[in-house]
Every structure is written in C-alpha cells, then in structure tokens.
Coordinates of C-alpha atoms in Angstrom, one line a residue:
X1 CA 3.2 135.1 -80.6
X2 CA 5.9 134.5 -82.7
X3 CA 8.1 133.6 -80.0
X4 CA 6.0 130.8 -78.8
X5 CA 6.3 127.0 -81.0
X6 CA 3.2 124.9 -81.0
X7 CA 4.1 121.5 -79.7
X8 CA 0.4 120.2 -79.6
X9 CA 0.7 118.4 -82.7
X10 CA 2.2 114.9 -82.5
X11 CA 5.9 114.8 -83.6
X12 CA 6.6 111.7 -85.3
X13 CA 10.4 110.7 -84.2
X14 CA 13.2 108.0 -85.9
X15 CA 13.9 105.3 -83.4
X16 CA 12.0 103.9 -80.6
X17 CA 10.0 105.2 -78.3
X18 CA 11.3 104.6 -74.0
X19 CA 8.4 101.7 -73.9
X20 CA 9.6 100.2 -77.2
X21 CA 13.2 100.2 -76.2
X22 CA 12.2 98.5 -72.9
X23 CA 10.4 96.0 -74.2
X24 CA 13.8 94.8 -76.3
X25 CA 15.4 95.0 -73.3
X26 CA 15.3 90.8 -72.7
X27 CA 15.8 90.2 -76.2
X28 CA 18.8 88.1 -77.0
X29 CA 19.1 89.8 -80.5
X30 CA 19.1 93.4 -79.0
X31 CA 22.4 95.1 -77.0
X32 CA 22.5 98.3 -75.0
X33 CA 24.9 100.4 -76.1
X34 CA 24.6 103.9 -74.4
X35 CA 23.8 102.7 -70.7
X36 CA 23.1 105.3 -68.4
X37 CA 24.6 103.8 -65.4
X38 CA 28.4 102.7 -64.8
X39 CA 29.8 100.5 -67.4
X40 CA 30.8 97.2 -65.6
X41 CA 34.5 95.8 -66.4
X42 CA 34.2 93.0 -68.8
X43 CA 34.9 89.5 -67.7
X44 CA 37.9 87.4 -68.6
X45 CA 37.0 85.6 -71.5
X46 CA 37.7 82.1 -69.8
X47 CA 35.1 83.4 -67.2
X48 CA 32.3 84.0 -69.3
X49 CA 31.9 82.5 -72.9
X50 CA 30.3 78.4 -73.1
X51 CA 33.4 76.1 -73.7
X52 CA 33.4 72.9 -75.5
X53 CA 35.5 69.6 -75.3
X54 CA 36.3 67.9 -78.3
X55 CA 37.4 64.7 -79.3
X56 CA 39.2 65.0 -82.1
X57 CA 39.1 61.2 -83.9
X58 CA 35.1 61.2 -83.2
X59 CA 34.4 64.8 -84.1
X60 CA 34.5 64.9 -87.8
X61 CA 36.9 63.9 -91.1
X62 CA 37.9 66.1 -93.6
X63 CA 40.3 63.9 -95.6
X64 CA 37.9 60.7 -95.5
X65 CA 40.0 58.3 -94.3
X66 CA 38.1 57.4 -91.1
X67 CA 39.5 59.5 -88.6
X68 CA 38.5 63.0 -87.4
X69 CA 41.1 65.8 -87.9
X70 CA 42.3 69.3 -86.9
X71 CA 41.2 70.3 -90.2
X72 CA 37.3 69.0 -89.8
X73 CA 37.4 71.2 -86.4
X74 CA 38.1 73.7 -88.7
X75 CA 35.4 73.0 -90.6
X76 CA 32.9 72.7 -88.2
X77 CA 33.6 76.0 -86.4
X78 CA 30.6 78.4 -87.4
X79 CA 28.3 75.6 -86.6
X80 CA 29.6 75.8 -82.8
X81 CA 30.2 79.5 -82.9
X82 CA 26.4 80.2 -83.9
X83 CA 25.3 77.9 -81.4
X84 CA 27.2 79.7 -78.5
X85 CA 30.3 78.0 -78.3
X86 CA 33.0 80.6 -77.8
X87 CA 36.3 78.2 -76.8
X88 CA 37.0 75.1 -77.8
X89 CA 39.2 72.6 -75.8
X90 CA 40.8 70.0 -78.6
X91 CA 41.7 66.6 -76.9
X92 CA 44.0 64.9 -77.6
X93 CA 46.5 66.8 -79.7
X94 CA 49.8 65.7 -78.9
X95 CA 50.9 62.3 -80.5
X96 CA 48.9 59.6 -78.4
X97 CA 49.1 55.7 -79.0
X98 CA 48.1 54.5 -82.5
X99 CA 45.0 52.2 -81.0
X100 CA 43.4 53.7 -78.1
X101 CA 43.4 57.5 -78.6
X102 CA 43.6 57.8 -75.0
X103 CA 44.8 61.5 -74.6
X104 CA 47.2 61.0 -71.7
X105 CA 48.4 58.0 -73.3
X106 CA 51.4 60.1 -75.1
X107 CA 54.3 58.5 -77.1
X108 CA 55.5 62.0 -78.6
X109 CA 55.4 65.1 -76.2
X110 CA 57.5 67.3 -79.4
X111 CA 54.6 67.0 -81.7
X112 CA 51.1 66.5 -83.0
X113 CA 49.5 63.5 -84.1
X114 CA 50.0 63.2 -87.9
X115 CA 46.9 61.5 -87.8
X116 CA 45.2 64.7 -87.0
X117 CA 47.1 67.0 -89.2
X118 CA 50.5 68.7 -89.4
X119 CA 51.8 71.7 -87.5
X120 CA 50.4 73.7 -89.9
X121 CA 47.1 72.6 -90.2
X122 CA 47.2 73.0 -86.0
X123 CA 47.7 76.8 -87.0
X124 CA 45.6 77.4 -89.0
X125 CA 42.9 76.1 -86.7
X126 CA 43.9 78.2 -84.3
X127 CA 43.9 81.3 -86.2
X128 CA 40.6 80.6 -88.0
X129 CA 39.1 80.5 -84.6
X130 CA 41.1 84.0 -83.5
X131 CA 39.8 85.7 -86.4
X132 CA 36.3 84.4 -85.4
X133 CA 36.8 85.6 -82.0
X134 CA 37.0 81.8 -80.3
X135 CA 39.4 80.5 -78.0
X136 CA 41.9 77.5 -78.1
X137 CA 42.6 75.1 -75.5
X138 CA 44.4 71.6 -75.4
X139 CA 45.5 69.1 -72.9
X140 CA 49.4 69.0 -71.8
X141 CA 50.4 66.2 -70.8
X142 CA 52.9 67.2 -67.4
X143 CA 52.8 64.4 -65.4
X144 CA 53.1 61.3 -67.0
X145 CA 53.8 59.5 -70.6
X146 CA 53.2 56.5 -72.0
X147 CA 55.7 53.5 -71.9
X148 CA 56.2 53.8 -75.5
X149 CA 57.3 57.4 -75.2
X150 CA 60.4 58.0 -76.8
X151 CA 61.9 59.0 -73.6
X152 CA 60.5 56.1 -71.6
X153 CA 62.2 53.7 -74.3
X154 CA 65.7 55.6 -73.9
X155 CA 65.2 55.7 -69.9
X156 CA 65.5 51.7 -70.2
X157 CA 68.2 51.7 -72.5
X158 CA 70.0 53.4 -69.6
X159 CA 70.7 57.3 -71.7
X160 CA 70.2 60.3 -70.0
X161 CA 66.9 59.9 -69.7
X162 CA 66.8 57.7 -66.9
X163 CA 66.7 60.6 -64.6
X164 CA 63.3 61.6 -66.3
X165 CA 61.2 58.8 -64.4
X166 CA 61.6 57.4 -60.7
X167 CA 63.0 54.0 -60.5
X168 CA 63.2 51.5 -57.5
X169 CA 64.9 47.8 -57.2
X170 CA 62.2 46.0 -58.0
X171 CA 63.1 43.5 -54.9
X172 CA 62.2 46.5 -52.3
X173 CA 58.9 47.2 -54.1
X174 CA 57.7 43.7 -54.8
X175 CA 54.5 44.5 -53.4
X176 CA 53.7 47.9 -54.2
X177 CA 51.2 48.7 -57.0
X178 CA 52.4 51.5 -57.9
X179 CA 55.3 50.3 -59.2
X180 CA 56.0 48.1 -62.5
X181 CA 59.1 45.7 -62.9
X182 CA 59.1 43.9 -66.3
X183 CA 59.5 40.2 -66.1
X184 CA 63.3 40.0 -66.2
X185 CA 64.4 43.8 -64.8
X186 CA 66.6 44.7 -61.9
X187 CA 64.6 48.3 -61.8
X188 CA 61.1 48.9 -61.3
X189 CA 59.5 52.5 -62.3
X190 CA 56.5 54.5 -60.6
X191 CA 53.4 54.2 -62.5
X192 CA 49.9 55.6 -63.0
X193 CA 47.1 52.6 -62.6
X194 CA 50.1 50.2 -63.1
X195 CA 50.6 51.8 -66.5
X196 CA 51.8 54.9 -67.8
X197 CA 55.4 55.8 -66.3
X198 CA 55.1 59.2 -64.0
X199 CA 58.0 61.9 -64.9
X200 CA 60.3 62.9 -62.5
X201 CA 59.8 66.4 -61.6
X202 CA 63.0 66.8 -59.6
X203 CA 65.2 66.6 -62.5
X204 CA 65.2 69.7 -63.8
X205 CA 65.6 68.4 -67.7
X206 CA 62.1 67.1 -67.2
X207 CA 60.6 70.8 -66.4
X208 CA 62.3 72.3 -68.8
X209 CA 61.9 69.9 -71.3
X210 CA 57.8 70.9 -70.6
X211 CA 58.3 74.3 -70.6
X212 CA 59.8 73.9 -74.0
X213 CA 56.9 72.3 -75.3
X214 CA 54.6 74.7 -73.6
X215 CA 56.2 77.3 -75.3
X216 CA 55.9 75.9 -78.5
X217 CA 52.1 76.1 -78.5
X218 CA 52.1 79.7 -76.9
X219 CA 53.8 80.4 -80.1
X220 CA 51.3 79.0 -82.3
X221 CA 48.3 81.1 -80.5
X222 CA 47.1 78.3 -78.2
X223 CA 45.0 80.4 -75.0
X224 CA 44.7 77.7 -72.7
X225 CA 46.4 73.9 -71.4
X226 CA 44.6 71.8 -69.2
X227 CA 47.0 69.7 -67.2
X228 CA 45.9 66.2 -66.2
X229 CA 46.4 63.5 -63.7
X230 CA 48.5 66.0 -61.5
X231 CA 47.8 64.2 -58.3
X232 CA 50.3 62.0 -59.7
X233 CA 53.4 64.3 -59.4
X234 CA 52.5 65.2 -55.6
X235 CA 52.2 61.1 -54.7
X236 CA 55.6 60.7 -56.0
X237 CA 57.6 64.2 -54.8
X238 CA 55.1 65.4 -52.1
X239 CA 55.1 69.5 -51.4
X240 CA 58.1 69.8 -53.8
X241 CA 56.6 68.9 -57.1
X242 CA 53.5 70.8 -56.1
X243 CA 55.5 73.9 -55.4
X244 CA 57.0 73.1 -58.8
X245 CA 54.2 72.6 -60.6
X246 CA 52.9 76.2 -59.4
X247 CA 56.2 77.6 -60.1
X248 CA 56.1 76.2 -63.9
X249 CA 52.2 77.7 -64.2
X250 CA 53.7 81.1 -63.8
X251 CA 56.4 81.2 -65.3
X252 CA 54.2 80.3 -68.4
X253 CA 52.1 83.0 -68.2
X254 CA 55.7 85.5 -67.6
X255 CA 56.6 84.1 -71.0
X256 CA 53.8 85.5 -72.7
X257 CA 53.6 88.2 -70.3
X258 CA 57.5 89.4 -71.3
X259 CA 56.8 88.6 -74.8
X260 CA 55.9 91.2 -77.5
X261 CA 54.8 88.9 -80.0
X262 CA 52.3 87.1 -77.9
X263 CA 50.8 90.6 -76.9
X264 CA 50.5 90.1 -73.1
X265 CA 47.1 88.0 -73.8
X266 CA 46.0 86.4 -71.3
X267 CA 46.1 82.3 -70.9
X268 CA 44.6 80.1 -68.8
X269 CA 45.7 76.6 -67.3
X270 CA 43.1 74.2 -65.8
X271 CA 42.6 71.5 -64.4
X272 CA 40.1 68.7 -63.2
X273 CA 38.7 67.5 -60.0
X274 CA 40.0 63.8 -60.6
X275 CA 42.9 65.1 -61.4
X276 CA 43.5 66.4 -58.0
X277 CA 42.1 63.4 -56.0
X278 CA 44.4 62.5 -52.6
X279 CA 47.1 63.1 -51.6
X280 CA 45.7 66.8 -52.4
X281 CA 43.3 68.3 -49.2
X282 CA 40.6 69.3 -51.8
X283 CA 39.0 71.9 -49.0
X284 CA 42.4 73.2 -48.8
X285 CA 42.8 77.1 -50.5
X286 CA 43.6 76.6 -54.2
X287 CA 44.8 73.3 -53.4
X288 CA 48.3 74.6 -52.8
X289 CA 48.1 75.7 -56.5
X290 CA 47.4 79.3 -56.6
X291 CA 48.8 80.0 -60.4
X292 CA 45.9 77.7 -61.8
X293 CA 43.3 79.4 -63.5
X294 CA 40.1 77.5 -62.2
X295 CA 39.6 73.0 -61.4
X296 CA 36.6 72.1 -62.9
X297 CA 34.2 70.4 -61.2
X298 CA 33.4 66.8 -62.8
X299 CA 31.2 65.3 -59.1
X300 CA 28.2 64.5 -61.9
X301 CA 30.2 62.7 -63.8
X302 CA 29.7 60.4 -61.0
X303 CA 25.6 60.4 -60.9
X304 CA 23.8 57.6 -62.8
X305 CA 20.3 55.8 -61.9
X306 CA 22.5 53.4 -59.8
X307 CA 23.9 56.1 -57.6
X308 CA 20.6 58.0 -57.6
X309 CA 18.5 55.3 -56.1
X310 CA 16.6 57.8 -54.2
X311 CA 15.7 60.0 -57.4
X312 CA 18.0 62.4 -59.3
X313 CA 16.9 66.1 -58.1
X314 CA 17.6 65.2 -54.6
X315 CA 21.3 63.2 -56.3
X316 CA 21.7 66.4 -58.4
X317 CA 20.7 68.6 -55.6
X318 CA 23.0 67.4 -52.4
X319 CA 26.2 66.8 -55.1
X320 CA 25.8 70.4 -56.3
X321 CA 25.6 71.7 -52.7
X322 CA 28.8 69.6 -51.8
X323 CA 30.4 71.2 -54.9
X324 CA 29.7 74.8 -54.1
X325 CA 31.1 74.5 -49.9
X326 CA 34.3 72.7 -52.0
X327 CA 34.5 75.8 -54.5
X328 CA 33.9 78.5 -51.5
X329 CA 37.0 76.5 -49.2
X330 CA 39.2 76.5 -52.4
X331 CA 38.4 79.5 -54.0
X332 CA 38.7 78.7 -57.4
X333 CA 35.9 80.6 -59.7
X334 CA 33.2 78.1 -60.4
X335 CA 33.6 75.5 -63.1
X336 CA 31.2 72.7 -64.2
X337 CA 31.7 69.9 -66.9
X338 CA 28.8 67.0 -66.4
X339 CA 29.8 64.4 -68.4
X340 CA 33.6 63.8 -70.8
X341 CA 34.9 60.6 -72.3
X342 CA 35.6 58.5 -69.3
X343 CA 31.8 58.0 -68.4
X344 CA 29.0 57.0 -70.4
X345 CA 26.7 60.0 -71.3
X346 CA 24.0 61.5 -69.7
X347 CA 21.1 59.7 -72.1
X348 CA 22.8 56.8 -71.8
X349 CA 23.5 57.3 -67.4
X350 CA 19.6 58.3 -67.2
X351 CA 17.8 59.3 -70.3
X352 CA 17.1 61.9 -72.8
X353 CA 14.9 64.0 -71.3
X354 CA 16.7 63.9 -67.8
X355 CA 19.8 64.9 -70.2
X356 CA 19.1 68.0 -71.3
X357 CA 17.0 68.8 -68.3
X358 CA 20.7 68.3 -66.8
X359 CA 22.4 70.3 -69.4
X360 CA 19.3 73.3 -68.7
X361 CA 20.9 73.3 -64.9
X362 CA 24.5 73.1 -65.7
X363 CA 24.2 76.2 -67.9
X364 CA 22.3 78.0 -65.4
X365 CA 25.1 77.5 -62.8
X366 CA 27.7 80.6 -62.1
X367 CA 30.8 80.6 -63.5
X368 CA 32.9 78.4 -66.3
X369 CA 30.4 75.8 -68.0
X370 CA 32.7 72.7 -70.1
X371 CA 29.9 70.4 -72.5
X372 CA 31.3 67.5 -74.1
X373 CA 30.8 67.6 -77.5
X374 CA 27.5 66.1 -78.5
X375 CA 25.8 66.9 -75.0
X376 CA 24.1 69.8 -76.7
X377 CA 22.2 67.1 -79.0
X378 CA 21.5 65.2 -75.7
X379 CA 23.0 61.8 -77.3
X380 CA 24.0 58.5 -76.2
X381 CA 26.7 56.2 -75.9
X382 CA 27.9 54.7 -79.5
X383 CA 26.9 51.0 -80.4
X384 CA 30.4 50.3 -80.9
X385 CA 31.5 46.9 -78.2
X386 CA 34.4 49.7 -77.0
X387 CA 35.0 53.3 -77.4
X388 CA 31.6 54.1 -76.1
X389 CA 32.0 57.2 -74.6
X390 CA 34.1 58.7 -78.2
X391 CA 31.3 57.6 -80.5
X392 CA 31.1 59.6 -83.9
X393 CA 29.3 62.6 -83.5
X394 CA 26.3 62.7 -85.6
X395 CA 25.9 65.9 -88.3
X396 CA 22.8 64.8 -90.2
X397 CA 21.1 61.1 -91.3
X398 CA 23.6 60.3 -93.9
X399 CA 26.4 57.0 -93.0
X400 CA 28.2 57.3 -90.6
X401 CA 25.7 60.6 -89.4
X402 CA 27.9 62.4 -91.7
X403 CA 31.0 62.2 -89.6
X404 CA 33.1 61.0 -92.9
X405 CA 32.1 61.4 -96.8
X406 CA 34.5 58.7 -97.4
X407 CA 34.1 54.7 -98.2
X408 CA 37.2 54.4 -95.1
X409 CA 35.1 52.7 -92.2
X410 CA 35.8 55.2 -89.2
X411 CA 37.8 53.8 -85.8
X412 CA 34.7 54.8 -83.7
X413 CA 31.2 53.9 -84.4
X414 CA 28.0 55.8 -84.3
X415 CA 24.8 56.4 -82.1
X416 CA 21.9 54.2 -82.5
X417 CA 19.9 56.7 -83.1
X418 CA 22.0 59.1 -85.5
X419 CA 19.5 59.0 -88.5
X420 CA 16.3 60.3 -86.6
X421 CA 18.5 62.5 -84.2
X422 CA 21.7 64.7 -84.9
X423 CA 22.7 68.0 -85.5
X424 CA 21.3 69.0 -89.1
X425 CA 18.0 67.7 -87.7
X426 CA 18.0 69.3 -84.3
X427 CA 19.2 72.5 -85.8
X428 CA 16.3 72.9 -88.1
X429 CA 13.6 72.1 -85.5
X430 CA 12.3 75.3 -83.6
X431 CA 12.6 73.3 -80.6
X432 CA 15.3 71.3 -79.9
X433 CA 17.6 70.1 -77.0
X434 CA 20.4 71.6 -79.1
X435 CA 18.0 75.0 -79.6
X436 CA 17.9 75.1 -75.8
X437 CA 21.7 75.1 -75.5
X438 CA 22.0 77.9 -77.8
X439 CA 19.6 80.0 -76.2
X440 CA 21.4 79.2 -72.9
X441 CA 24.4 80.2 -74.0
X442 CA 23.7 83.4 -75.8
X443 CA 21.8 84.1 -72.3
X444 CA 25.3 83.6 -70.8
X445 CA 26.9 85.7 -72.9
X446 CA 24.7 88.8 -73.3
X447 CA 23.9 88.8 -69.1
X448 CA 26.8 89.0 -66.7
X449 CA 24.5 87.2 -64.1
X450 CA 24.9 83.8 -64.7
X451 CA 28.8 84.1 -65.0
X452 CA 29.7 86.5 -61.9
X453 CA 26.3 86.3 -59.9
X454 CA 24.9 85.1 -56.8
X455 CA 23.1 81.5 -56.4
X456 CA 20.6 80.5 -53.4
X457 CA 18.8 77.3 -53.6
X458 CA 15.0 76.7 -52.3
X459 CA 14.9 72.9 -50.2
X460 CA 14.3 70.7 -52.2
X461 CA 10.6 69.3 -53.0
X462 CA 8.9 67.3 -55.0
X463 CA 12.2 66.4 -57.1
X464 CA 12.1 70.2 -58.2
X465 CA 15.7 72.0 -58.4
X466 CA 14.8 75.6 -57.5
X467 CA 17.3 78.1 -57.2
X468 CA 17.9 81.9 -58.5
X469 CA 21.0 83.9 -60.0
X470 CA 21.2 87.5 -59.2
X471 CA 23.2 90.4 -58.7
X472 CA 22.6 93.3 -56.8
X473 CA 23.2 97.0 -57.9
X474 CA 26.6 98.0 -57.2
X475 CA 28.6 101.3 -57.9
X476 CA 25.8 102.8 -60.7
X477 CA 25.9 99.7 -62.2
X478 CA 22.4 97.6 -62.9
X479 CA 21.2 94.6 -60.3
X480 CA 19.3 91.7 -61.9
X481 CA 17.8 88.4 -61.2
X482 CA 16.5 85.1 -62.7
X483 CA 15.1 82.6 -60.8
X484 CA 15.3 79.0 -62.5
X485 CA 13.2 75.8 -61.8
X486 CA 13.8 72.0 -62.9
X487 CA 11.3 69.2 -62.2
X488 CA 13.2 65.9 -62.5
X489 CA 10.0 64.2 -61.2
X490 CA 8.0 61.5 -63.3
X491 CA 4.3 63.8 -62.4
X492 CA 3.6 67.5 -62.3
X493 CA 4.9 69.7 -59.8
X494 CA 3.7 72.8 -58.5
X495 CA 6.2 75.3 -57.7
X496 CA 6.3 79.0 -55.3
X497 CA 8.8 80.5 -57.4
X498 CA 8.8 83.2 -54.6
X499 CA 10.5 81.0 -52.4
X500 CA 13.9 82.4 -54.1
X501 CA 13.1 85.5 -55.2
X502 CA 16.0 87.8 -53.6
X503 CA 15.4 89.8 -50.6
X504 CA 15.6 93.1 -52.7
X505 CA 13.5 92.4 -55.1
X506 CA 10.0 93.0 -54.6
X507 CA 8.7 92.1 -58.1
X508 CA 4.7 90.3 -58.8
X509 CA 5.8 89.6 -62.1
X510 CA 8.1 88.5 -64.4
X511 CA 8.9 86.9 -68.0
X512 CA 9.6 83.9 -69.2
X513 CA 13.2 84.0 -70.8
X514 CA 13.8 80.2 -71.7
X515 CA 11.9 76.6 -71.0
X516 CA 13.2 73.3 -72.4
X517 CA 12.0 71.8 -75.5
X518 CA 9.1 69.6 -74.2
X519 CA 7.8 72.6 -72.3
X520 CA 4.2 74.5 -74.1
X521 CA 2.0 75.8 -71.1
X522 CA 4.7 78.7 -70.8
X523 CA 6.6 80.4 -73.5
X524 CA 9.8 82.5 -74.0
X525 CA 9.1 86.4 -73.6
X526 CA 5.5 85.7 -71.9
X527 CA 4.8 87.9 -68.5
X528 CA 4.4 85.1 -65.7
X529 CA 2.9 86.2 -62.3
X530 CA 4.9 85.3 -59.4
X531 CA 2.1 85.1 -57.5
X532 CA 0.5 82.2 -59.0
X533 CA 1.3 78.7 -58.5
X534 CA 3.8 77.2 -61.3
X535 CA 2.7 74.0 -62.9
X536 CA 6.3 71.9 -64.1
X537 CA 5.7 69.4 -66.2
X538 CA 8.0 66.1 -65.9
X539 CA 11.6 66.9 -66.9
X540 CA 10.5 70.1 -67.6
X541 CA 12.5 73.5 -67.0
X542 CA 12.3 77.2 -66.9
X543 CA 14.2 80.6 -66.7
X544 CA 12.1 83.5 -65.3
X545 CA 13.7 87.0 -65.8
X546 CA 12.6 89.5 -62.8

C-alpha cells in the first residue's frame, strides 16, 4: 500500500532519548530549557546567589606593597565566580584608621581608602564584576565615626559640626559609660564601647550628609550597603532615629528607583544581628525596620567548644532552631553568616573537619548564605600575636601563601598551615572542603529549593543534624525535595533518612547529590535506598535528591 509507511525499522534520532534526558536531570552541568510546566518567577538576586565577605587588606595585593587592594579583588574575581560566588561584600572601603583597619573605625566618610585604590580603581571593580554578572556590596558606615573623623575634630573645635554628635556636661554624666569627657573638657560626647563618637540623627545635616555619600556609590554601580552598629542610633534617639533610619532606607532605593541612569535596579541594605542587639525587641516584626532588605543571622558566631560543652550537633541544633522562631516573628527572609572577622574561625573555634561539616549545613539552610572569605578552604586563625581573625588569605605554598609577590612584609600575617593547605592546592584536589563549597553553591543556584523552600528538622540523635528542603508543586510548577544529614559525632551513626522525608512524597529511593570530602562509602549521582539504614561516618555529611 503505498499509503501506508513502515515504521518497524528503528529510526535513529539527534538528541537524547526521554530516559537519557532524565538521567541529566540532577546534573549540575545540564539546564532545562523548554519545561513543560509553569515557569516559576526568578528570585531576587540577593535571595539566591552564595555571597562572600571580604576583607580587603588580607585578601590579596596587586601593587606589592603589603596591603591588599580593590585592584587584587579585581583580580581574584573568576576564581570566586567559578567557585559559586555570585556577590561579593568588600569591607572596609571607606577611609578607616591607618593601624587597625577596623571597618567602622572611619576617619573619612567622602572617600575611599587610598590604601586600597582610587575612585577609579573602586569602578572598575565594580564594573568588572557587572559584566561578569556579580554583585557589589560594601559597609556604610551610618551610625557612628571615629574620633579622628574629620567631622569629630571640627565638632570639638566648636564649627558647625557640633550639632553632628550628642554632647552632655560632662559633670551630669560622670558616671555613665556611655559617655567620654577628655581629661580637661567642659562637654562629654555619646560613644560606642567608650570609643567611636555616635552621629546625631536629629540634625538633619547628619542625614543628609549620608544620603550624599550613599548616593555617591549608587552612582558608581554599588547593589548593596550593609549598615552597622545601628542599635546605636535607637539608644541615643529612641523611636525617632529608628523611624529615621527606615525613612533614609527608602528614600535610597526612590533615588535609584526615579533615576534613569541607574535603570531602576534593584539594591539591597542589610544588616546584622549584633547590630540590632537591645534596645531593639528582636521578636518584634522587622524590628521596626520594614525598608531593610534582610538581618543576617550571625547566633554561630557565638558557638565554640567552650559554649558547646555538651557536643556541637545538639549547640548547632537548639541555636538554629532559636534562629528560625526569631526569623518567623520578624519576618525577614532567612540569612546566615557563621563566622566574620570579630571571632576566631571555625577551624580554629572547633576544628577542620567540624568546619566544613559546618559550612555543608550553612549552605544547606533556606535563604541568603554570607562565608567569610577563606571559610570555603576551612582555615584557621593567622599566627600573627593580633589581627587573628584578618589573617592573609592563602592562594598557593609560595611566601606569604601568595597573598603579595612583593619583598614589602604584609600588615597581617599568614595561617600556619598555608604551604600544605590553600586555595591553588585545594582547587586542584578532586576532593576538597573548597570542592564541597562549590558544588554547594552551584546546587544553590541551579535549584530554587534551597533558597525559597521549606525546612523540617528530625530530633536530634546521636549528634546527627537531620533535616530536609522541599517544595511542593504549586500552580504547574515542579515540587522537589532533598533531605540532608550531618554527623558531628566522634563514632558512626546510623541514620532513618525517612524520618524527614515530606508527607507527599512517597519515594524508596533516591540519589546521592553531594557528601563532604572525607566521605567514600557513598558517592555523588549514586541511587541510595531510603529504606536502608544510613551509615555517617564522623564529621561526615550528605545531600540526597528525592
């Protein structure tokens, strides 16, 4: 029949077959493009993407004279991009004190420290990391300066800039700590830990003269400002400078937002959890502060093997728990930093293994994750007798673990360990904490889940963190779930993955997606049956895709 076409014969076809195209489905190197159910709305890109803190002196030199620079960010910036770092948040920036590099610790509000770089050299940071799709984000500094500041040193002269600080006789607040009177002065200003003088935020120079610097930055392409030691403003003005504070927060964003050279992009401002220590009600609803973007959540910051006398998972465990009622009271997305430069590191708090079993569960955690630059190489705190907590951060084995090519000694010093263990090392190894943060944070960005989804924990047992990330179908659009183990324990652990696998999801098996470096019983891609019992080594961790 000529009519009829014989399709008996095997067709051979370009492409992959359904099965094939399934099996990449898990496969960090493969996208969907044509999905058959609803496209979900993207994320903001604060939301989503891994963000990274940088310390500028410590991070790496590019003129070799001892001190890192905006142009060694520069630099550096495929190294962080190809290991998952999408935003980058430079501290400090603005002109700090020439000893300490303490970012707060500001003597110039109106510019960048020359150490770092010029102006220029800021911009061109910024747009190198624009055209590689990264984000920018700096501290700005709204609450207090130093007492060399330039306007501090005028206030005492007794110029108009008296009115930018709050000043008492210093005979009615003889006893109050939280003022300072200088051996021989009628006046006494309000302080921060005795220090730093705290602006005035009633005068109405003193907000504008922020906003002006603010604006500044927006200019120059900057995404993002974290604002620090904000507690500060509401001990010395109560509701007012609060309400202020809020006020100023949106009327940056209605600067970019009216202008047509900033493109209506979207910025964020941030802040911390000690920032926003008492007199703010932390379980209050955005802390009074509804224009902030997100408060990260520093708690572990707090955790050592001192404070977790009774073993970390159940530390780790009870602190997270805390965090998450705090987040749901507030409201604010999730955020999570573990560690930043005003506590020792995590190596150094527990140890290396615990570390980056510690960075595996920070990552797994929904919403904004904040590392510390040189958490993803799980390293310690520098041999230096100060400065411990900014120590160099180490590239590869050569002096200085290749911070500087220079003769110049650098300010801060190095790990102990940099020549056996840095980045050029770790990189190169197939397993690697730094390989483990990479994967984690392509994960992130290639699966909604672990930025938007759900989290239940199991009890805790056996020191074993359990808990699982999911989300369930909604409007057309796909459901998914991981379920996500850590033994902190010093013995094996057997573990009923089941015990968090989501109501809806009646799966027997599933695959392995990531494990920490010291993990090889299981490995990634590997089908896993729920079923069975799972054997976690010590310090061990895993990510099972259902």
């Amino acid at each position: 029949n000529k009519n009829e076409v014989n399709i008996s014969k095997p067709v051979s076809s370009i492409g992959l077959t359904k099965a094939e195209v399934e099996s990449c489905s898990n496969d960090p190197f493969w996208k969907v493009v044509s999905p058959k159910c609803a496209v979900e709305k993207e994320p903001e890109w604060w939301r989503k993407h891994v963000s990274y803190q940088i310390f500028t002196p410590s991070f790496y030199d590019s003129n070799n004279d001892g001190i890192g620079d905006f142009n060694g960010i520069r630099e550096k910036l495929n190294d962080l991009r190809k290991n998952g770092v999408k935003t980058i948040w430079v501290t400090p920036v603005i002109t700090v004190q020439k000893d300490d590099f303490i970012p707060l610790d500001v003597i110039d509000l109106t510019s960048v420290d020359e150490r770092f770089g010029t102006m220029n050299d800021l911009k061109s940071l910024i747009d190198e990391l624009h055209d590689l799709e990264m984000y920018f984000t700096m501290d700005l500094p709204v609450s207090t300066t130093s007492a060399s500041h330039k306007w501090f040193k005028s206030a005492k002269s007794g110029s108009d800039y008296v009115d930018y600080y709050i000043w008492k006789k210093a005979s009615e607040v003889k006893n109050d700590p939280n003022y300072v009177a200088e051996e021989g002065e009628e006046n006494a200003y309000l302080a921060y830990e005795g220090k730093d003088p705290i602006l005035n935020w009633r005068n109405p120079a003193v907000r504008q003269s922020i906003f002006e610097i603010a604006k500044n930055f927006l200019d120059m392409g900057i995404d993002g400002f974290h604002v620090g030691r904000i507690s500060q403003l509401i001990k010395s003005e109560g509701d007012v400078a609060q309400s202020m504070l809020n006020d100023f927060i949106g009327s940056l964003r209605d600067y970019v937002n009216n202008n047509e050279t900033l493109n209506n992009r979207e910025i964020t401002v941030f802040s911390t959890l000690n920032d926003l220590t008492e007199p703010y009600e932390l379980n209050s609803p955005k802390y009074g502060l509804p224009n902030l973007t997100y408060v990260i959540d520093n708690s572990i910051t707090g955790l050592n093997n001192e404070t977790c006398s009774q073993g970390v998972a159940q530390c780790l465990h009870s602190t997270l728990l805390a965090s998450f009622e705090r987040f749901n009271n507030t409201q604010f997305p999730y955020a999570w930093q573990f560690t930043d430069y005003h506590v020792s590191r995590l190596s150094t708090r527990f140890d290396k293994a615990t570390a980056t079993l510690l960075n595996f569960v920070q990552l797994s955690l929904p919403g904004i994750v904040q590392l510390y630059y040189g958490q993803e190489l799980s390293f310690e705190d520098s041999t230096g007798p100060t400065n411990k907590f900014t120590g160099l951060m180490q590239w590869n084995s050569s002096e200085y673990g290749g911070f500087t090519a220079g003769s110049q000694k650098p300010f801060f010093s190095t790990t102990p360990d940099y020549k056996e263990d840095n980045f050029e090392i770790q990189f190169s190894n197939q397993r690697s904490p730094l390989k483990t943060v990479k994967a984690m944070a392509r994960l992130r960005q290639r699966d909604n889940i672990f930025a938007l989804g759900e989290i239940h924990f199991a009890p805790l047992t056996q020191d074993v963190i359990l808990f699982n990330r999911f989300r369930l179908p909604i409007n057309g659009t796909t459901g998914g779930a991981y379920l996500v183990g850590a033994n902190f324990g010093a013995s094996n652990a057997e573990v009923n993955v089941t015990a968090v696998l989501p109501n809806d999801f009646a799966v027997d098996e599933g695959e392995i997606a990531i494990v920490t470096p010291n993990v090889d019983k299981y490995l990634p891609r590997s089908k896993i049956s729920l079923s069975d019992k799972i054997v976690l080594g010590p310090k061990h961790g895993i990510i099972i895709k259902i």
